[in-house]
Short mmCIF file of C-alpha atoms in Angstrom, two decimals:
data_model
loop_
_atom_site.label_atom_id
_atom_site.label_comp_id
_atom_site.label_asym_id
_atom_site.label_seq_id
_atom_site.Cartn_x
_atom_site.Cartn_y
_atom_site.Cartn_z
CA MET A 1 46.34 -106.71 -37.67
CA ILE A 2 46.05 -104.65 -40.86
CA LYS A 3 42.25 -104.80 -40.57
CA MET A 4 42.55 -103.40 -37.02
CA LYS A 5 44.68 -100.47 -38.20
CA LYS A 6 42.23 -99.20 -40.84
CA PRO A 7 39.41 -98.18 -38.47
CA ILE A 8 41.95 -96.56 -36.14
CA ALA A 9 43.38 -94.59 -39.02
CA THR A 10 39.88 -93.55 -40.05
CA ILE A 11 39.07 -92.45 -36.49
CA VAL A 12 42.32 -90.49 -36.28
CA LEU A 13 41.55 -88.85 -39.62
CA ILE A 14 38.03 -87.94 -38.51
CA LEU A 15 39.38 -86.58 -35.22
CA ALA A 16 42.01 -84.53 -37.02
CA LEU A 17 39.42 -83.10 -39.40
CA THR A 18 37.08 -82.32 -36.51
CA CYS A 19 39.90 -80.60 -34.57
CA GLY A 20 40.82 -78.58 -37.64
CA LEU A 21 37.24 -77.53 -38.21
CA VAL A 22 36.71 -76.68 -34.54
CA SER A 23 39.90 -74.59 -34.42
CA ILE A 24 38.89 -72.64 -37.54
CA VAL A 25 35.49 -71.93 -36.02
CA ALA A 26 37.12 -71.03 -32.67
CA VAL A 27 39.56 -68.61 -34.27
CA LYS A 28 36.72 -66.93 -36.17
CA ALA A 29 34.62 -66.77 -33.01
CA LEU A 30 37.56 -65.26 -31.12
CA ALA A 31 38.03 -62.67 -33.81
CA GLN A 32 34.33 -61.85 -33.58
CA SER A 33 34.50 -61.70 -29.77
CA VAL A 34 37.13 -58.94 -29.85
CA GLY A 35 34.96 -57.25 -32.40
CA HIS A 36 36.98 -57.27 -35.58
CA SER A 37 36.75 -59.04 -38.85
CA ASP A 38 39.12 -59.89 -41.67
CA ALA A 39 37.93 -56.80 -43.50
CA GLN A 40 38.88 -54.64 -40.53
CA VAL A 41 42.31 -56.27 -40.39
CA THR A 42 42.77 -55.26 -44.02
CA ILE A 43 41.64 -51.71 -43.26
CA ILE A 44 44.09 -51.50 -40.37
CA LYS A 45 46.95 -52.70 -42.58
CA ASP A 46 46.06 -50.32 -45.42
CA ASN A 47 45.45 -47.25 -43.25
CA CYS A 48 48.03 -47.92 -40.57
CA VAL A 49 49.78 -44.54 -40.96
CA THR A 50 46.53 -42.55 -40.88
CA ILE A 51 45.18 -44.44 -37.88
CA LYS A 52 48.43 -43.93 -35.98
CA SER A 53 48.42 -40.25 -36.84
CA ASN A 54 44.88 -39.97 -35.43
CA LEU A 55 45.94 -41.79 -32.28
CA ASN A 56 48.94 -39.48 -31.86
CA GLN A 57 46.67 -36.45 -32.12
CA LEU A 58 44.28 -37.95 -29.60
CA HIS A 59 47.20 -38.75 -27.31
CA ALA A 60 48.32 -35.12 -27.33
CA SER A 61 44.84 -33.59 -27.02
CA ASP A 62 43.89 -35.91 -24.16
CA ALA A 63 47.11 -35.02 -22.33
CA LEU A 64 46.24 -31.34 -22.63
CA LEU A 65 42.71 -32.06 -21.45
CA ARG A 66 44.05 -34.03 -18.50
CA VAL A 67 46.35 -31.19 -17.46
CA ASN A 68 43.76 -28.42 -17.81
CA MET A 69 40.85 -30.36 -16.34
CA GLY A 70 43.02 -31.77 -13.58
CA GLN A 71 43.82 -28.23 -12.45
CA LEU A 72 40.17 -27.26 -12.48
CA TYR A 73 39.07 -30.34 -10.55
CA GLU A 74 41.87 -29.88 -8.06
CA SER A 75 41.00 -26.21 -7.53
CA MET A 76 37.35 -27.06 -6.85
CA LEU A 77 38.47 -29.27 -3.99
CA THR A 78 41.33 -27.31 -2.47
CA LYS A 79 40.24 -23.75 -3.19
CA LEU A 80 36.50 -24.04 -2.71
CA MET A 81 35.16 -27.18 -1.01
CA ASP A 82 37.89 -27.53 1.63
CA LYS A 83 37.83 -23.81 2.40
CA PHE A 84 34.05 -23.65 2.73
CA ASN A 85 34.04 -26.79 4.90
CA SER A 86 36.68 -25.25 7.10
CA ARG A 87 34.77 -22.00 7.37
CA LEU A 88 31.57 -23.82 8.34
CA SER A 89 33.45 -25.78 10.96
CA ASP A 90 35.09 -22.66 12.39
CA ASN A 91 31.65 -21.08 12.74
CA HIS A 92 30.32 -24.20 14.54
CA TYR A 93 27.97 -25.28 11.77
CA ASP A 94 27.43 -28.94 11.01
CA ASN A 95 29.50 -29.58 7.91
CA SER A 96 29.30 -33.39 7.94
CA SER A 97 27.31 -33.61 4.69
CA PHE A 98 29.80 -31.28 2.97
CA VAL A 99 32.76 -33.28 4.25
CA PHE A 100 31.10 -36.47 3.04
CA VAL A 101 30.60 -35.11 -0.49
CA ALA A 102 34.11 -33.61 -0.57
CA GLY A 103 35.53 -36.97 0.57
CA GLY A 104 33.77 -38.78 -2.25
CA TYR A 105 34.95 -36.14 -4.68
CA SER A 106 38.53 -36.49 -3.45
CA SER A 107 38.47 -40.30 -3.82
CA THR A 108 37.03 -40.00 -7.32
CA LEU A 109 39.66 -37.43 -8.21
CA ASN A 110 42.34 -39.91 -7.15
CA ALA A 111 40.64 -42.60 -9.24
CA PHE A 112 40.57 -40.18 -12.18
CA ARG A 113 44.33 -39.62 -11.85
CA THR A 114 45.07 -43.35 -11.64
CA ASP A 115 42.71 -44.29 -14.45
CA TYR A 116 44.17 -41.62 -16.68
CA ILE A 117 47.67 -43.02 -16.09
CA ASP A 118 46.42 -46.50 -17.06
CA TYR A 119 44.73 -45.12 -20.16
CA GLU A 120 47.76 -43.08 -21.23
CA LYS A 121 50.06 -46.07 -20.82
CA GLN A 122 47.70 -48.24 -22.83
CA LEU A 123 47.38 -45.65 -25.58
CA SER A 124 51.15 -45.19 -25.72
CA SER A 125 51.71 -48.92 -26.03
CA THR A 126 48.99 -49.09 -28.71
CA ILE A 127 50.73 -46.39 -30.72
CA ALA A 128 54.01 -48.30 -30.38
CA ILE A 129 52.54 -51.41 -32.06
CA ASP A 130 53.34 -51.81 -35.74
CA CYS A 131 49.78 -52.03 -37.04
CA ALA A 132 50.86 -52.97 -40.55
CA SER A 133 52.48 -56.19 -39.39
CA HIS A 134 50.44 -56.89 -36.23
CA PRO A 135 46.90 -55.67 -37.00
CA ASN A 136 45.22 -58.10 -34.58
CA ASP A 137 47.41 -57.07 -31.65
CA PHE A 138 46.85 -53.46 -32.61
CA TYR A 139 43.07 -53.84 -32.66
CA SER A 140 43.08 -55.58 -29.28
CA ALA A 141 45.22 -52.76 -27.87
CA VAL A 142 42.84 -50.14 -29.30
CA SER A 143 39.90 -51.97 -27.70
CA SER A 144 41.69 -52.00 -24.37
CA ALA A 145 42.56 -48.29 -24.65
CA ARG A 146 38.91 -47.58 -25.51
CA ALA A 147 37.75 -49.37 -22.36
CA LYS A 148 40.27 -47.45 -20.25
CA ARG A 149 39.24 -44.13 -21.76
CA ASN A 150 35.62 -44.99 -20.97
CA GLN A 151 36.70 -45.54 -17.37
CA VAL A 152 38.27 -42.05 -17.30
CA ARG A 153 35.05 -40.67 -18.75
CA SER A 154 33.08 -42.46 -16.07
CA ASP A 155 35.27 -40.81 -13.40
CA VAL A 156 34.59 -37.41 -14.99
CA VAL A 157 30.84 -38.06 -14.88
CA LYS A 158 31.13 -39.03 -11.20
CA LEU A 159 33.16 -35.91 -10.43
CA ASN A 160 30.55 -33.74 -12.10
CA GLN A 161 27.89 -35.51 -10.09
CA TYR A 162 29.79 -34.74 -6.88
CA LEU A 163 30.02 -31.10 -7.95
CA ASP A 164 26.24 -31.05 -8.31
CA ASN A 165 25.80 -32.80 -4.96
CA TYR A 166 27.98 -30.23 -3.23
CA GLU A 167 26.04 -27.41 -4.83
CA THR A 168 22.79 -29.01 -3.67
CA ALA A 169 24.22 -29.26 -0.14
CA VAL A 170 25.15 -25.56 -0.22
CA ASN A 171 21.65 -24.65 -1.41
CA GLY A 172 20.15 -26.77 1.37
CA PHE A 173 22.41 -25.10 3.90
CA GLU A 174 21.41 -21.67 2.63
CA ILE A 175 17.69 -22.49 2.97
CA ASN A 176 18.24 -23.71 6.54
CA TYR A 177 20.37 -20.67 7.31
CA GLN A 178 17.72 -18.28 6.00
CA ALA A 179 14.95 -20.12 7.85
CA THR A 180 16.92 -20.05 11.11
CA HIS A 181 17.79 -16.38 10.80
CA THR A 182 14.28 -15.35 9.76
CA GLU A 183 12.91 -17.09 12.87
CA ALA A 184 15.58 -15.45 14.99
CA VAL A 185 14.59 -12.03 13.66
CA LYS A 186 10.91 -12.75 14.39
CA MET B 1 114.07 -45.52 -1.80
CA ILE B 2 112.46 -42.09 -1.83
CA GLU B 3 111.79 -42.37 -5.58
CA GLU B 4 110.14 -45.77 -5.03
CA ASN B 5 107.90 -44.28 -2.35
CA GLN B 6 106.95 -41.36 -4.61
CA THR B 7 106.08 -43.71 -7.47
CA GLY B 8 103.98 -45.80 -5.07
CA ASP B 9 102.15 -42.68 -3.82
CA ASN B 10 101.47 -41.53 -7.38
CA LYS B 11 100.02 -44.91 -8.32
CA SER B 12 97.91 -44.96 -5.19
CA SER B 13 96.49 -41.46 -5.74
CA LYS B 14 95.87 -42.26 -9.41
CA ARG B 15 93.92 -45.37 -8.40
CA ARG B 16 91.93 -43.41 -5.83
CA PHE B 17 91.12 -40.78 -8.44
CA ILE B 18 89.87 -43.43 -10.86
CA ILE B 19 87.75 -44.99 -8.09
CA LEU B 20 86.34 -41.55 -7.28
CA LEU B 21 85.43 -40.96 -10.93
CA ALA B 22 83.91 -44.43 -11.36
CA SER B 23 81.87 -44.20 -8.17
CA SER B 24 80.64 -40.69 -9.08
CA ILE B 25 79.50 -41.88 -12.50
CA THR B 26 77.86 -44.99 -11.03
CA MET B 27 76.07 -42.92 -8.42
CA ALA B 28 74.88 -40.42 -11.02
CA LEU B 29 73.60 -43.23 -13.23
CA ALA B 30 71.83 -44.87 -10.29
CA LEU B 31 70.15 -41.57 -9.37
CA VAL B 32 69.06 -41.04 -12.98
CA VAL B 33 67.56 -44.54 -13.10
CA ILE B 34 65.74 -44.02 -9.79
CA SER B 35 64.43 -40.60 -10.79
CA MET B 36 63.25 -41.87 -14.18
CA TYR B 37 61.49 -44.74 -12.42
CA ILE B 38 59.73 -42.33 -10.07
CA TYR B 39 58.91 -40.06 -13.03
CA GLY B 40 57.32 -43.01 -14.78
CA ILE B 41 55.28 -44.47 -11.92
CA SER B 42 54.20 -41.24 -10.21
CA GLY B 43 52.09 -40.04 -13.12
CA ALA B 44 54.35 -37.05 -13.73
CA ALA B 45 55.20 -38.43 -17.17
CA GLN B 46 51.54 -38.27 -18.15
CA LEU B 47 51.28 -34.61 -17.15
CA ASP B 48 54.57 -33.54 -18.65
CA LEU B 49 53.66 -31.58 -21.75
CA SER B 50 57.34 -30.87 -22.45
CA ARG B 51 57.62 -34.37 -23.90
CA PRO B 52 58.23 -34.48 -27.67
CA GLY B 53 54.78 -35.85 -28.59
CA TYR B 54 53.02 -32.88 -27.02
CA VAL B 55 54.62 -30.04 -28.95
CA THR B 56 51.39 -29.15 -30.75
CA VAL B 57 49.31 -28.69 -27.60
CA ARG B 58 51.94 -27.33 -25.22
CA SER B 59 50.99 -23.70 -25.75
CA GLN B 60 47.33 -24.37 -24.94
CA ALA B 61 47.99 -25.52 -21.39
CA THR B 62 46.63 -23.15 -18.77
CA ASP B 63 49.08 -21.86 -16.20
CA GLY B 64 47.18 -23.39 -13.29
CA SER B 65 46.43 -20.12 -11.54
CA VAL B 66 42.70 -20.60 -11.35
CA ASP B 67 41.05 -17.31 -10.46
CA VAL B 68 39.28 -18.59 -7.40
CA ASN B 69 39.42 -16.59 -4.24
CA TYR B 70 37.42 -17.75 -1.25
CA SER B 71 38.74 -17.38 2.25
CA SER B 72 38.66 -20.27 4.69
CA VAL B 73 38.31 -17.83 7.60
CA GLY B 74 35.55 -15.39 8.40
CA ASN B 75 31.92 -15.36 9.43
CA ILE B 76 29.17 -17.29 7.76
CA ASP B 77 26.42 -14.94 6.72
CA GLN B 78 24.13 -14.49 3.72
CA SER B 79 26.76 -12.48 1.90
CA SER B 80 29.51 -15.10 2.36
CA ILE B 81 27.16 -17.88 1.23
CA THR B 82 26.14 -15.90 -1.85
CA ASP B 83 29.78 -15.17 -2.69
CA PHE B 84 30.66 -18.82 -2.38
CA LYS B 85 27.74 -19.92 -4.51
CA LYS B 86 28.69 -17.44 -7.21
CA VAL B 87 32.33 -18.54 -7.44
CA TYR B 88 31.44 -22.20 -7.13
CA SER B 89 28.81 -22.01 -9.83
CA GLN B 90 31.19 -20.24 -12.24
CA GLN B 91 33.93 -22.83 -11.78
CA SER B 92 31.54 -25.73 -11.87
CA GLN B 93 30.01 -24.47 -15.08
CA LYS B 94 33.46 -24.15 -16.65
CA ILE B 95 34.13 -27.80 -15.88
CA LYS B 96 30.80 -29.08 -17.11
CA THR B 97 31.01 -27.10 -20.34
CA ALA B 98 34.31 -28.79 -21.15
CA ASP B 99 32.59 -32.20 -20.92
CA ALA B 100 35.97 -33.91 -20.76
CA PHE B 101 36.70 -37.28 -22.36
CA SER B 102 33.26 -37.52 -23.90
CA GLY B 103 32.62 -39.01 -27.30
CA ASP B 104 34.31 -42.08 -28.66
CA PRO B 105 37.46 -41.07 -30.55
CA LEU B 106 38.76 -44.63 -30.23
CA GLY B 107 35.62 -46.13 -31.73
CA ASP B 108 35.67 -47.99 -35.02
CA ASP B 109 33.86 -45.15 -36.77
CA SER B 110 36.23 -42.46 -35.52
CA LEU B 111 39.30 -44.46 -36.49
CA GLY B 112 37.83 -45.35 -39.88
CA LEU B 113 37.67 -49.06 -39.09
CA THR B 114 34.02 -49.50 -39.97
CA VAL B 115 33.51 -51.95 -42.80
CA THR B 116 31.18 -50.59 -45.46
CA ASN B 117 29.50 -53.19 -47.60
#
């Protein structure tokens, strides 16, 4: 009976050691996967106040950027695109390509608004984390905020692309208009 | 008998007054909670530069009156197209120059989280 117990105890011991080793490796791998190391954790703890101050500044400057840029983007749609589309329609010109671009622009503008809200909420919650006592949580939150800011940036790039597309459509319309009217004059 | 009735009336009106006060306060609190909820979920909170954290940048906000003037009515001719292109190009350029949300201020380097060996 005692002889039977020894191998079992050995197996249990080996299993326990293996589990311990695997969990250590897993924790390290997890830390690597979110992109931070022990050294970075130390940096976060040591420079917590400075990092938070930087984040607060970014929070304020991004809010200002959102307000000012939001107004500009909005005005492009409501004061220019919509009005030009309406004018084309009133004069019986085919404005379908303009409406299509303006529709895409409008959807992207909505996405920009929503994505900015997500980003701002994430950044606010990141700033609220005590980075001195919870550096890992803080780093994960920063990573998440970074991803959400990149999404806002991607919306901005798309909006700018739509602005270019609309301009191209106007140029195309102008060429057609000139060609039609030159022929009419001839 | 009359005194008893008067005392009863006083108590009743006092109770009604307390109920009125309590219901007014409850209603006001409920409206505040609802409005704060709407303020939070609508995105207004994110645009509200009067919040305490935005003191430093508040003065730099533009007033929103973008100097764009293009009429939605009128003929389409070469002049109207040229006018539109001019205004559109100016505004578009303003937006592109700003190059909003570019860079990586949340990157490890920007936040000073890069480990130097």
